[in-house]
Coordinates of C-alpha atoms and ligand atoms in Angstrom, one line a residue:
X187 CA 0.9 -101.8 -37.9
X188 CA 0.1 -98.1 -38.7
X189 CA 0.8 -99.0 -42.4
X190 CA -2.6 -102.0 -42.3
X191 CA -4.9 -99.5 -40.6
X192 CA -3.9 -97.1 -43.2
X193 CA -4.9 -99.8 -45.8
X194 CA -7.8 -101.0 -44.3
X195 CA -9.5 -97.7 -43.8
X196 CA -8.4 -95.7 -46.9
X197 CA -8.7 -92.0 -46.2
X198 CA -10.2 -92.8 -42.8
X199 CA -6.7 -93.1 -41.8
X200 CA -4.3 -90.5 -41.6
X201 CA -0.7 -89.6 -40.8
X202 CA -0.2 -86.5 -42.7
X203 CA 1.7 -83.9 -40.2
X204 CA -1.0 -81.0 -40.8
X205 CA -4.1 -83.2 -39.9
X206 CA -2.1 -84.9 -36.5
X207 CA -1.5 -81.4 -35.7
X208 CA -5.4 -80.4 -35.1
X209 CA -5.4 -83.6 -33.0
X210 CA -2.7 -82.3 -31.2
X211 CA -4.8 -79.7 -28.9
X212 CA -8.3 -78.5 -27.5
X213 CA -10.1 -75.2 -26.3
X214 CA -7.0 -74.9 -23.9
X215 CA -4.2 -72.4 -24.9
X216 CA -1.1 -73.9 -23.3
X217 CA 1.9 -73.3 -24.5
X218 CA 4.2 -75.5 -26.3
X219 CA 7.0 -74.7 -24.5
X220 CA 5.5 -76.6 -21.3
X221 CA 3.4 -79.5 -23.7
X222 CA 6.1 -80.3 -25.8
X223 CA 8.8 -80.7 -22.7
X224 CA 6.3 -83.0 -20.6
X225 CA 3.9 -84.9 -23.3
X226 CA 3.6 -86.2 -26.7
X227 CA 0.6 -85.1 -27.8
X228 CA 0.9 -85.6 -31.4
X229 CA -0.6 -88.6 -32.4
X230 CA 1.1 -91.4 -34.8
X231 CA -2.0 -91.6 -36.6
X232 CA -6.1 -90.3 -37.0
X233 CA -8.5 -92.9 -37.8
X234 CA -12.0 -92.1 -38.5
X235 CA -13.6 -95.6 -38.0
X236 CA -17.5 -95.5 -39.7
X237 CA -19.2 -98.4 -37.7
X238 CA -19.1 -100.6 -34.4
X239 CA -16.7 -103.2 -36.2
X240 CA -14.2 -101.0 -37.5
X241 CA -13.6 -99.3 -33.9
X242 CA -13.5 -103.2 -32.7
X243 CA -10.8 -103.8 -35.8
X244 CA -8.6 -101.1 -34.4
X245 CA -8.8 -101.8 -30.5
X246 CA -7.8 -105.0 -31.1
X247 CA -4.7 -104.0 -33.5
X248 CA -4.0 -101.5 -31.1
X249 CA -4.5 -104.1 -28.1
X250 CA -1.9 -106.2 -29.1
X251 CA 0.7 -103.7 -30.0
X252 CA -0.1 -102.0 -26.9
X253 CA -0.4 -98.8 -28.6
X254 CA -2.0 -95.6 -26.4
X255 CA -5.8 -94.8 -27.9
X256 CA -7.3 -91.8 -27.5
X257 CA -11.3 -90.8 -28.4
X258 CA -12.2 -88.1 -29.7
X259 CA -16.0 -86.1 -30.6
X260 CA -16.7 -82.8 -30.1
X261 CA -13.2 -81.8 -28.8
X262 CA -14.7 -79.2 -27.2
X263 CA -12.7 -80.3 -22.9
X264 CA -10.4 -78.2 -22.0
X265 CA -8.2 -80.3 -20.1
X266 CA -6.5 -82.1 -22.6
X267 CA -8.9 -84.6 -21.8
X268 CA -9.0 -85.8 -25.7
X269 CA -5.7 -84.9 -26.2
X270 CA -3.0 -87.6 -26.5
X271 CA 0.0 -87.6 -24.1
X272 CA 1.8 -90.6 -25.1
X273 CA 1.0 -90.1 -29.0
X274 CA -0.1 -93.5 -30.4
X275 CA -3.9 -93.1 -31.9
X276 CA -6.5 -90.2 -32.0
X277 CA -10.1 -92.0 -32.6
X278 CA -12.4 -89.5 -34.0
X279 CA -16.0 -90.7 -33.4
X280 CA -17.7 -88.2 -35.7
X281 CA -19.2 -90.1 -37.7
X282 CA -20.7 -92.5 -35.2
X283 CA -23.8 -90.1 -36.0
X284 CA -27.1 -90.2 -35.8
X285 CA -30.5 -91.4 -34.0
X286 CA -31.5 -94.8 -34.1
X287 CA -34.9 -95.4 -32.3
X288 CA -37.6 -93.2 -30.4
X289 CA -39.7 -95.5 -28.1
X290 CA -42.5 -92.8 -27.2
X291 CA -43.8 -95.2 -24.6
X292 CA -40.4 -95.4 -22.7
X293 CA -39.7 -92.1 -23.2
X294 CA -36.1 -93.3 -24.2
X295 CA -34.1 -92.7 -27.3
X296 CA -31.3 -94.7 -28.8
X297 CA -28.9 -92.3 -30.3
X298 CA -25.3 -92.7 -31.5
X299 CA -22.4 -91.9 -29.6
X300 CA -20.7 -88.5 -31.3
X301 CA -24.2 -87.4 -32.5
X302 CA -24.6 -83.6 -31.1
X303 CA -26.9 -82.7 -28.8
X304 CA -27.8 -79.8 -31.3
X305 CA -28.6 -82.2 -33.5
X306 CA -30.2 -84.7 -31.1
X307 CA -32.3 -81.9 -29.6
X308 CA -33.6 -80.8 -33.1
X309 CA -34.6 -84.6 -34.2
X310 CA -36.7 -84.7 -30.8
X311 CA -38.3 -81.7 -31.5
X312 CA -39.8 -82.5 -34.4
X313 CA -41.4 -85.5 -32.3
X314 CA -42.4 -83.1 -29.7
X315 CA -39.8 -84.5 -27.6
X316 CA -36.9 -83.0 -25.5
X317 CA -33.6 -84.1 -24.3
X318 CA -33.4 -84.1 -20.3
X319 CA -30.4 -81.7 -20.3
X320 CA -27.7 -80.7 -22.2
X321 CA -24.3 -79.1 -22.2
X322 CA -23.8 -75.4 -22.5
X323 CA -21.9 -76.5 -26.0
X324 CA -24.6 -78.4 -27.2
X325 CA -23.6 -77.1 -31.0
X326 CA -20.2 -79.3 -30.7
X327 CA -20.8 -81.3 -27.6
X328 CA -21.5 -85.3 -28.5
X329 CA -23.6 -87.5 -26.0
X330 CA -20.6 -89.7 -25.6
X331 CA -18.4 -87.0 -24.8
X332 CA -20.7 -85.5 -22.5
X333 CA -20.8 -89.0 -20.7
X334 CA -17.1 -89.1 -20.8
X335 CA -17.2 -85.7 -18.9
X336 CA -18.9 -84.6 -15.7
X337 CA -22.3 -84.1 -17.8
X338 CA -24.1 -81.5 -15.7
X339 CA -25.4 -78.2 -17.6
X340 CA -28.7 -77.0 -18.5
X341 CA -31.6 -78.8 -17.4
X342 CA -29.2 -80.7 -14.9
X343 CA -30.5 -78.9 -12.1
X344 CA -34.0 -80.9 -12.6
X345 CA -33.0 -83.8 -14.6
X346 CA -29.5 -84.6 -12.4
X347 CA -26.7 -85.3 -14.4
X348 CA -26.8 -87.2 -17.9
X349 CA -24.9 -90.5 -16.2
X350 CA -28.3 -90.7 -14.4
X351 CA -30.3 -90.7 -17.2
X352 CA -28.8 -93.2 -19.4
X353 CA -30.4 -96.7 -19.1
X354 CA -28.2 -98.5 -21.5
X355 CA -24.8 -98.2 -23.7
X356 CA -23.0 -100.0 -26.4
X357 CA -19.0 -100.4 -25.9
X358 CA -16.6 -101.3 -27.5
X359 CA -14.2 -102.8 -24.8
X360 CA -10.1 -102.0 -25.3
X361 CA -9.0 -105.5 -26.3
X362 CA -11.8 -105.0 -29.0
X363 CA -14.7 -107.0 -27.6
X364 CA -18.2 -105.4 -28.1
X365 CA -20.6 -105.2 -24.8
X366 CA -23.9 -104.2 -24.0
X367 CA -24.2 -102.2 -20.3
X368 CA -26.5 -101.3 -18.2
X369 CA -27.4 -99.9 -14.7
X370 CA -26.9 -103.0 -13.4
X371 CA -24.3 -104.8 -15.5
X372 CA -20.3 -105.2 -14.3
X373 CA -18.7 -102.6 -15.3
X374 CA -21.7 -100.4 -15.2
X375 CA -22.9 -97.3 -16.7
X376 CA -22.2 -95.4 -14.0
X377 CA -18.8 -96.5 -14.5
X378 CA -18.7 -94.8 -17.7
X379 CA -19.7 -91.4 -16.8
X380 CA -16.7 -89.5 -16.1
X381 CA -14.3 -91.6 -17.2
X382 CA -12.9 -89.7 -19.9
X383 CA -12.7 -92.3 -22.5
X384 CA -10.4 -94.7 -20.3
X385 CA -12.4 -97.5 -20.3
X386 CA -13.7 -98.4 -23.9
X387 CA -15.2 -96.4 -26.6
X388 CA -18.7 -95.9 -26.4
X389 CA -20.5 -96.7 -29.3
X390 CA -24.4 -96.1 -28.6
X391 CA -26.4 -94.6 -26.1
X392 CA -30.1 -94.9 -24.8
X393 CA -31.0 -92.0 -22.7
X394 CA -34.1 -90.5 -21.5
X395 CA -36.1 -88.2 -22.6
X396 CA -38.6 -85.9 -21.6
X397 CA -41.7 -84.4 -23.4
X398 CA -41.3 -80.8 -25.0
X399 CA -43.2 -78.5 -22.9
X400 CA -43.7 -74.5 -22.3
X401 CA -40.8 -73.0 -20.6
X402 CA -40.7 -69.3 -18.9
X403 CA -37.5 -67.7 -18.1
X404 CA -36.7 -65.1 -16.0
X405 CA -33.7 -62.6 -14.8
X406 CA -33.5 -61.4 -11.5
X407 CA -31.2 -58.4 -10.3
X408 CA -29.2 -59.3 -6.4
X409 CA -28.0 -56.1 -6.0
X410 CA -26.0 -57.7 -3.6
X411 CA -24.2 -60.0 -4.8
X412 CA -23.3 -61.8 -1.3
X413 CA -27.3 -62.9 -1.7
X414 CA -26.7 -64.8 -4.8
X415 CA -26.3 -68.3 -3.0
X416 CA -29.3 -67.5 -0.7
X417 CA -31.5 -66.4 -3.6
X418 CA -30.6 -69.8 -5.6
X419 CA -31.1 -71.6 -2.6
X420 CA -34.9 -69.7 -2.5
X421 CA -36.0 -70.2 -5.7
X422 CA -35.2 -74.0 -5.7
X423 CA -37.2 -74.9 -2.5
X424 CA -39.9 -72.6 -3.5
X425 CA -42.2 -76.2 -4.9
X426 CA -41.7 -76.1 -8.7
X427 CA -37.8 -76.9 -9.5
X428 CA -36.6 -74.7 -12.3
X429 CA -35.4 -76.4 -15.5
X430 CA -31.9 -74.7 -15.0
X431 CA -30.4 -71.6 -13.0
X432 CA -27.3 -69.6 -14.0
X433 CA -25.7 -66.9 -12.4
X434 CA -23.0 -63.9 -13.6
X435 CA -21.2 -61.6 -10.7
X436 CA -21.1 -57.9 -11.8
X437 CA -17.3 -58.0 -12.9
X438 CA -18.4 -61.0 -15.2
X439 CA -21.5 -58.7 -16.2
X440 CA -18.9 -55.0 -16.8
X441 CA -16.8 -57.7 -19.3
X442 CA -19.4 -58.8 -21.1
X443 CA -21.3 -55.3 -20.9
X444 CA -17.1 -54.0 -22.4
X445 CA -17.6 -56.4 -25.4
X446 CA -21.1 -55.0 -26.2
X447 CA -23.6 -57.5 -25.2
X448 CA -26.4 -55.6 -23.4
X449 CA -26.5 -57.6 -20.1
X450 CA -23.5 -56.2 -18.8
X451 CA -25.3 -52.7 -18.0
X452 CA -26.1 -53.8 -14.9
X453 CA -24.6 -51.6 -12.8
X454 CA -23.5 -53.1 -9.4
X455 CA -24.7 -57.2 -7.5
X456 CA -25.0 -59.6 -9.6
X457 CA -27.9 -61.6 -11.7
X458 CA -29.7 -64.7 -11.9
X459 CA -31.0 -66.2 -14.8
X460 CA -33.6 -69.0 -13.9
X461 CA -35.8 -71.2 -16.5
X462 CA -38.9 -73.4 -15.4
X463 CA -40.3 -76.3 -18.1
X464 CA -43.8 -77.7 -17.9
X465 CA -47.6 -77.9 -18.5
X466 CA -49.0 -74.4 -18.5
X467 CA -50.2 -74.6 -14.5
X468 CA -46.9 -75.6 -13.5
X469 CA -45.7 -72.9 -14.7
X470 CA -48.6 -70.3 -13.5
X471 CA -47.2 -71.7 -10.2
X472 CA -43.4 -71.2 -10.8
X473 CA -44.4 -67.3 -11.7
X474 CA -45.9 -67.2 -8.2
X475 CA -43.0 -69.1 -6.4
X476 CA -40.6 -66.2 -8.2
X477 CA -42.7 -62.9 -7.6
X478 CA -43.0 -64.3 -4.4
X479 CA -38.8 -64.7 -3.7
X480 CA -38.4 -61.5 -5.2
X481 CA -41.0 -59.4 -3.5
X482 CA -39.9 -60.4 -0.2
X483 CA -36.3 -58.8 -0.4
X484 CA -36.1 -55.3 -1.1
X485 CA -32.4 -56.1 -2.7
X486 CA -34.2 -58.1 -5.4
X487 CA -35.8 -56.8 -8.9
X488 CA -37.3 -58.4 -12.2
X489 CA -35.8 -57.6 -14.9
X490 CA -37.6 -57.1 -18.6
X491 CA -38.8 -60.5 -19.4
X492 CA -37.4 -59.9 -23.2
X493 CA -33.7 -59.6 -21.5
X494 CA -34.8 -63.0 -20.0
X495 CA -35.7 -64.7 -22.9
X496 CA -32.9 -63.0 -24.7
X497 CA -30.3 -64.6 -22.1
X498 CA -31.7 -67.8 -22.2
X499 CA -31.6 -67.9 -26.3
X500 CA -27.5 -66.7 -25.5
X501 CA -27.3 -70.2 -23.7
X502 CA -24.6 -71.7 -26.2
X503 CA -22.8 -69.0 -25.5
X504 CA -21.6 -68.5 -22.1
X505 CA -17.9 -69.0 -23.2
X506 CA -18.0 -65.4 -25.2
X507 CA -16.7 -63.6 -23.0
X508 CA -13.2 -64.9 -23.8
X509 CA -13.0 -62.7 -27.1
X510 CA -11.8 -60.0 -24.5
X511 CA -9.0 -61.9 -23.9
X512 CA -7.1 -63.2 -26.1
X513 CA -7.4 -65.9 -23.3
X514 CA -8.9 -67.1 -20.0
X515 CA -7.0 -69.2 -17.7
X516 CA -9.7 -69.9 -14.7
X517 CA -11.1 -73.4 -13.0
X518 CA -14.7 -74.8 -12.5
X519 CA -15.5 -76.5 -9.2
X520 CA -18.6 -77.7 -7.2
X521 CA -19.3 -76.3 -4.1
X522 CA -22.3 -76.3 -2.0
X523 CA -25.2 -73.1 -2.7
X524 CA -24.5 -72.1 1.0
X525 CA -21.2 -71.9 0.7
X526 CA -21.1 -69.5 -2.5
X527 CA -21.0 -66.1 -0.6
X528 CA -18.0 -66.8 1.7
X529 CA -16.4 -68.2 -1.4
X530 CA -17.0 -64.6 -3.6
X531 CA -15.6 -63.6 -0.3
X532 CA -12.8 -65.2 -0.2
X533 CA -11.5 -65.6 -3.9
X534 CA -11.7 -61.9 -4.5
X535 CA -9.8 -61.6 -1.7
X536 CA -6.8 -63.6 -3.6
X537 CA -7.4 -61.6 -6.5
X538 CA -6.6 -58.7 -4.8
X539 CA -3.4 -60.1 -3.0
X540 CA -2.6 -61.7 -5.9
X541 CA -3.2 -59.0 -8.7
X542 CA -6.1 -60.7 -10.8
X543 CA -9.9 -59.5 -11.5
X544 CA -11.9 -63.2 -11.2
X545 CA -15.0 -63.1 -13.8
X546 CA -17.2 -65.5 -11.9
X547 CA -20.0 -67.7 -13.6
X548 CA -21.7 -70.5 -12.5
X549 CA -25.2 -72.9 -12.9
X550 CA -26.9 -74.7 -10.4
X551 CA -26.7 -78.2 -9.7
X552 CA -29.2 -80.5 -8.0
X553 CA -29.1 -80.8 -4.4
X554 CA -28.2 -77.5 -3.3
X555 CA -24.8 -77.2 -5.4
X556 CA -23.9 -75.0 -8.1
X557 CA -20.6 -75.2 -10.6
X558 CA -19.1 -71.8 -10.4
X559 CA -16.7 -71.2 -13.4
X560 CA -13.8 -68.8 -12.2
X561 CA -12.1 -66.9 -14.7
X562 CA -9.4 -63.9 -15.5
X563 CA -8.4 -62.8 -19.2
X564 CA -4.8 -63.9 -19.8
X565 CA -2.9 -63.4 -23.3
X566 CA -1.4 -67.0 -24.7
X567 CA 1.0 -64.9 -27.1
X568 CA 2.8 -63.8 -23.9
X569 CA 4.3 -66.8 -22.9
X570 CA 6.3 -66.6 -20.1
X571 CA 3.9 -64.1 -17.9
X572 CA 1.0 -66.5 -19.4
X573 CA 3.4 -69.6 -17.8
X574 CA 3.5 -67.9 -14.6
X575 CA -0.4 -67.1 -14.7
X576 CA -1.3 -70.1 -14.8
X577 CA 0.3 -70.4 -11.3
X578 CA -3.1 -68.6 -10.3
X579 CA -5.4 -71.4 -11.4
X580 CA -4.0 -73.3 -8.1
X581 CA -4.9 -70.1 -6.2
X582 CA -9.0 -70.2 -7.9
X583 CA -8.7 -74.3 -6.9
X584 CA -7.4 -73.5 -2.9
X585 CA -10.2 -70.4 -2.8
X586 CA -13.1 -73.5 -4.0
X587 CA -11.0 -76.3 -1.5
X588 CA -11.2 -73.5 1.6
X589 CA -15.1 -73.6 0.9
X590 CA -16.4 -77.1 0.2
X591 CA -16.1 -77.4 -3.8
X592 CA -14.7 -79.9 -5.6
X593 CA -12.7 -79.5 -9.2
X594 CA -15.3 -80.0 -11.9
X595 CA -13.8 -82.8 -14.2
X596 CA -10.3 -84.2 -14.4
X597 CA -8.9 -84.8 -18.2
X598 CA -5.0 -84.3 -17.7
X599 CA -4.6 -80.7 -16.2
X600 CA -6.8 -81.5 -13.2
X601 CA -4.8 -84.5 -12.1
X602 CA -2.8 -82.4 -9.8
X603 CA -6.3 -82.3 -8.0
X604 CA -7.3 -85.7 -7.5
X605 CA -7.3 -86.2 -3.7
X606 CA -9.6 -83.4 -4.2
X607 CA -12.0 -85.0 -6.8
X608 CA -12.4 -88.5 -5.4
X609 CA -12.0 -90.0 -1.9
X610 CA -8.8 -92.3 -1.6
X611 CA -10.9 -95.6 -1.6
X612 CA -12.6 -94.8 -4.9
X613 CA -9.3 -93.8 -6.5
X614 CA -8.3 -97.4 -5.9
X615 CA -11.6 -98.7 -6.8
X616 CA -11.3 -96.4 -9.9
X617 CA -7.9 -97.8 -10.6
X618 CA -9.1 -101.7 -9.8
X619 CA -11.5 -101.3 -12.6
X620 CA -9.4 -100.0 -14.6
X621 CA -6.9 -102.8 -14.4
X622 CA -9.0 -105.1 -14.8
X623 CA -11.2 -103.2 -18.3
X624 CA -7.9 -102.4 -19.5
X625 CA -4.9 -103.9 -18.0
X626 CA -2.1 -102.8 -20.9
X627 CA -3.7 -99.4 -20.1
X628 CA -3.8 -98.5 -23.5
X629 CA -7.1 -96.3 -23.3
X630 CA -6.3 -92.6 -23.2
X631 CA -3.3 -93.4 -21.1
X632 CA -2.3 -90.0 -18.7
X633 CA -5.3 -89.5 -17.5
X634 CA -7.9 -89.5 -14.9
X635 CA -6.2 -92.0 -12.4
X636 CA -3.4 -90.6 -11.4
X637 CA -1.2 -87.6 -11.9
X638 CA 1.8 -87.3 -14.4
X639 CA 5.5 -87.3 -12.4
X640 CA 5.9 -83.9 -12.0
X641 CA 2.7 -82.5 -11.4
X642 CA 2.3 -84.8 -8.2
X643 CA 1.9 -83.0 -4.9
X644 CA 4.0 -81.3 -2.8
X645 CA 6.4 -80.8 -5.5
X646 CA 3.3 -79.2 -8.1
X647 CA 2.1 -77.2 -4.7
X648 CA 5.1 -75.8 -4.1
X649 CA 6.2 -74.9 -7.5
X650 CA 2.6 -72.8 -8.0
X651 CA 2.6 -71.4 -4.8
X652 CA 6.2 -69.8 -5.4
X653 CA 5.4 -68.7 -9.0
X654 CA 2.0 -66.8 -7.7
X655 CA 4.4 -65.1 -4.7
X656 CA 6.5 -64.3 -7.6
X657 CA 4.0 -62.8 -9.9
X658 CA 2.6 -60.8 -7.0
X659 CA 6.3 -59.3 -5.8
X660 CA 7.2 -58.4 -9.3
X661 CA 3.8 -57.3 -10.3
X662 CA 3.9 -59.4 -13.3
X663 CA 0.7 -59.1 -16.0
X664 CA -0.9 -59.8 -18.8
Ligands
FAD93 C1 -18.6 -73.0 -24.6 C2 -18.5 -74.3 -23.8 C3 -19.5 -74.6 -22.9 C4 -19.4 -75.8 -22.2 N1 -20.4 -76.2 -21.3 C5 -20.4 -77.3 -20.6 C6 -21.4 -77.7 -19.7 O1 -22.4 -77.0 -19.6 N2 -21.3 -78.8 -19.0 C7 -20.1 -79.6 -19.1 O2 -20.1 -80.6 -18.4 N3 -19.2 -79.3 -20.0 C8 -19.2 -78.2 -20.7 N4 -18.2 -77.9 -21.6 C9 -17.1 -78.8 -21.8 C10 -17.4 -79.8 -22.9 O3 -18.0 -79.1 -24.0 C11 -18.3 -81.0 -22.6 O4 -17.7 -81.8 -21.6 C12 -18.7 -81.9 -23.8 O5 -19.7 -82.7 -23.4 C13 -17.6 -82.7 -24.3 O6 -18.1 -83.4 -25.5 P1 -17.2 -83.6 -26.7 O7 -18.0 -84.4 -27.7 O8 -16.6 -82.3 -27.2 O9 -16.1 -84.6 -26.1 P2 -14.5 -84.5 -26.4 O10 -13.9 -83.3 -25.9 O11 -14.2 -85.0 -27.7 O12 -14.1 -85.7 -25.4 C14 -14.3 -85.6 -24.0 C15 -13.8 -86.9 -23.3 O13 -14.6 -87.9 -23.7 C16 -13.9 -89.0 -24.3 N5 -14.8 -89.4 -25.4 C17 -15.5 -88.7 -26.3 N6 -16.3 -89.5 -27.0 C18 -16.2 -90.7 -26.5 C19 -16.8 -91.9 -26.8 N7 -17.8 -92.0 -27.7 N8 -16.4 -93.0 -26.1 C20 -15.4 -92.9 -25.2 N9 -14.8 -91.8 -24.9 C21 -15.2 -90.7 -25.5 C22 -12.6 -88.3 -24.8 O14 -11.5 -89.2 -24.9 C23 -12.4 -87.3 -23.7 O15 -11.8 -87.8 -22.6 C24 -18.3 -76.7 -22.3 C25 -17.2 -76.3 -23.2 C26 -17.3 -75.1 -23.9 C27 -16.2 -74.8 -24.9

């Protein structure tokens, strides 16, 4: 079977050892010794498929050998989420690339799926268009993949999240057959955002756009940080929305400020980065609506508006503080604005039991949410004190569940978390449509639906929750 693919797509087709290996892992260092003894992650072979009919050609070989396909763009998850656990294929979409119609009057764009948003973003431009929003790893991030994912980052806090913006896509179903969805349309779009490439491989997308407009950004210092939640909360109900909002807590800010980038001089609270889009008098009134928030609390200053601008040009790069690692282990959840100073409360409280400094991080969402990204440096080249580490991520995932959030995204190493992600009744709906899109469940088997043996509760709870009590007792680091 492998051998036909192989013929039929020349060098588009590989099996060589080296090139399965790079298949074989994402952004997440985990080591082999626990991937290797629970998954096969190296895939059988790579095919790099060039149009709509050659991705059909394989899901229908691949359909009726019932072999495991995985998608892959960007590869830029971290949760294994284009990672293959039962081997079998590794689909990389990169060169279903490129923009295929502007309607100006719709104010929609057709794009394909593993084009960048980079690259998308740059093409608009030049036709004094925008996208809506965009992921914080817009360089490497595909519109596919970011519709395969959560899709909230910047400009989500205006725009809401890309699922909500797409009116249309192109799939190419797992038995092979080609279909055009829409809002309306069974499965649905909406059925396609999040799903981690279980349920097809998306092919083309038409999204909305917005016109490019004047944007003002600017930084505000909370000297204390227990405001931070109450000052997003301010500055969204203020009458102009911002574009986006992002905050750093001062630990975050010290690391940063360690590796030499300027914003971490900040001395003590924490800041808040916050970015308005618009015609000219908009934003003469989102100036107002921020000197006004920040001259009613003494605790509150401006900061230079060159440091803003500078942070919001460092937007691709929210990830660096990882080079003082070598590693982060960490988790991103959802919680609700009002909710964000008990939880600073309460999870440095476990880093204190439990021996760890949290870096905290985190953008707003729309209605009165915001993704906090919770993270501690951890060295991968340790392995069995990194192993026991990541016994901590569980503790970052109770601190969000004791305060409302919700674990952002699911890939394979969120599984554990389901019951937390999605209520019971749309797990089985989930799982229904599923069934019935791909009943040999050959699309990117592992993950999404349910977790893998022996990560299911209490047995995963338990095993954590004694590693962490072991870490702490024996004061393990590093
Ligand atoms: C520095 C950094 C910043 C980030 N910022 C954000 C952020 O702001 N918001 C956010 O949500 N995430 C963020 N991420 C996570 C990740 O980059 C995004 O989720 C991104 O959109 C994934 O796109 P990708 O092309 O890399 O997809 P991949 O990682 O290749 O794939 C993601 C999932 O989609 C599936 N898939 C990919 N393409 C297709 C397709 N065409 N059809 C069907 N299935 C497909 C894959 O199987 C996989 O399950 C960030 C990551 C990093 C490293």
């Amino acid at each position: 079977m492998y051998e036909t693919l192989k013929q039929k797509l020349g060098e588009r087709a590989s099996d060589a050892p080296m090139e399965r290996a790079l298949y074989s892992r994402d952004l997440a260092p985990v080591p082999s010794l626990v991937v290797e003894s629970l998954f096969r992650t190296m895939p059988d072979l790579v095919v790099r498929p060039a149009n709509d009919d050659e991705i059909a050609d394989v899901m229908r070989t691949a359909h009726r050998k019932s072999i495991p396909v995985t998608p892959r763009a960007g590869g830029s998850t971290v949760y294994f989420n284009s990672v293959p656990v039962k081997g079998g294929i590794v689909m990389d979409l990169n060169l279903i690339q490129g923009v295929v119609d502007l309607n100006e009057n719709a104010m929609t764009v057709k794009v394909r799926a593993a084009t960048t948003f980079e690259a998308l973003e740059s093409w608009l431009n030049k036709h004094g268009m925008a996208c809506q929003s965009m992921p914080s790893s817009a360089p490497v991030a595909t519109v596919g993949g970011w519709l395969n994912t959560m899709g909230y980052g910047i400009g989500s806090l205006k725009y809401g999240s890309l699922a909500s913006q797409v009116r249309s896509i192109d799939v190419v179903l797992p038995d092979g057959r080609k279909k055009h969805l829409t809002r309306v349309s069974n499965p649905s779009i909406r059925d396609y955002g999040g799903s981690d490439g279980t349920l097809g491989i998306v092919t083309q997308i038409e999204l909305d756009v917005r016109k490019q407009s004047p944007m003002a950004h600017y930084l505000v210092h909370v000297q204390d940080a227990r405001q931070t939640g109450a000052v997003m909360n301010a500055l969204c109900s203020r009458g102009t929305l911002p574009y986006h909002m992002h905050f750093a807590d001062a630990p975050y800010l010290h690391s940063l400020g360690a590796l030499g980038y300027s914003l971490g001089n900040i001395a003590d609270g924490s800041l808040v980065a916050v970015d308005f889009e618009g015609a000219e008098s908009e934003l003469a009134r989102a100036k107002c609506s921020v000197e006004d928030v920040v001259g009613s609390n003494a605790d509150l200053s401006l900061l230079p508006e060159d440091m803003a601008d500078m942070e919001w040009n460092e937007r691709f790069r929210a990830i660096r503080i990882k080079r003082g690692g070598p590693s982060l282990l960490g988790a991103e959840m959802t919680l609700p604005t009002f909710r964000l100073t008990v939880y600073l409360d309460d999870i440095r409280e476990s880093g204190k039991r439990f021996g760890f400094e949290p870096l905290i991080y985190g953008h707003a969402c729309p209605n009165h949410h915001v993704t906090v990204m919770t993270v501690f440096t951890a060295d991968e080249t340790k392995t069995l004190p990194y192993i026991i580490n990541l016994s901590l991520v569980k503790k970052i995932h109770d601190a969000g569940r004791r305060n409302g959030g919700v674990p952002y995204g699911t890939g394979l190493w969120n599984t554990p978390y389901l019951h937390r992600i999605v209520e019971k009744k749309e797990l089985e709906n989930m799982r229904k449509l599923k069934s019935n899109v791909d009943p040999s469940g050959i699309m990117n088997p592992g993950k999404t639906y349910r977790a893998p043996f022996l990560f299911n509760r209490p047995g995963f709870a338990i095993g954590n929750n004694v590693l962490a009590e072991v870490r702490r007792l024996v004061r393990i680091k590093g």
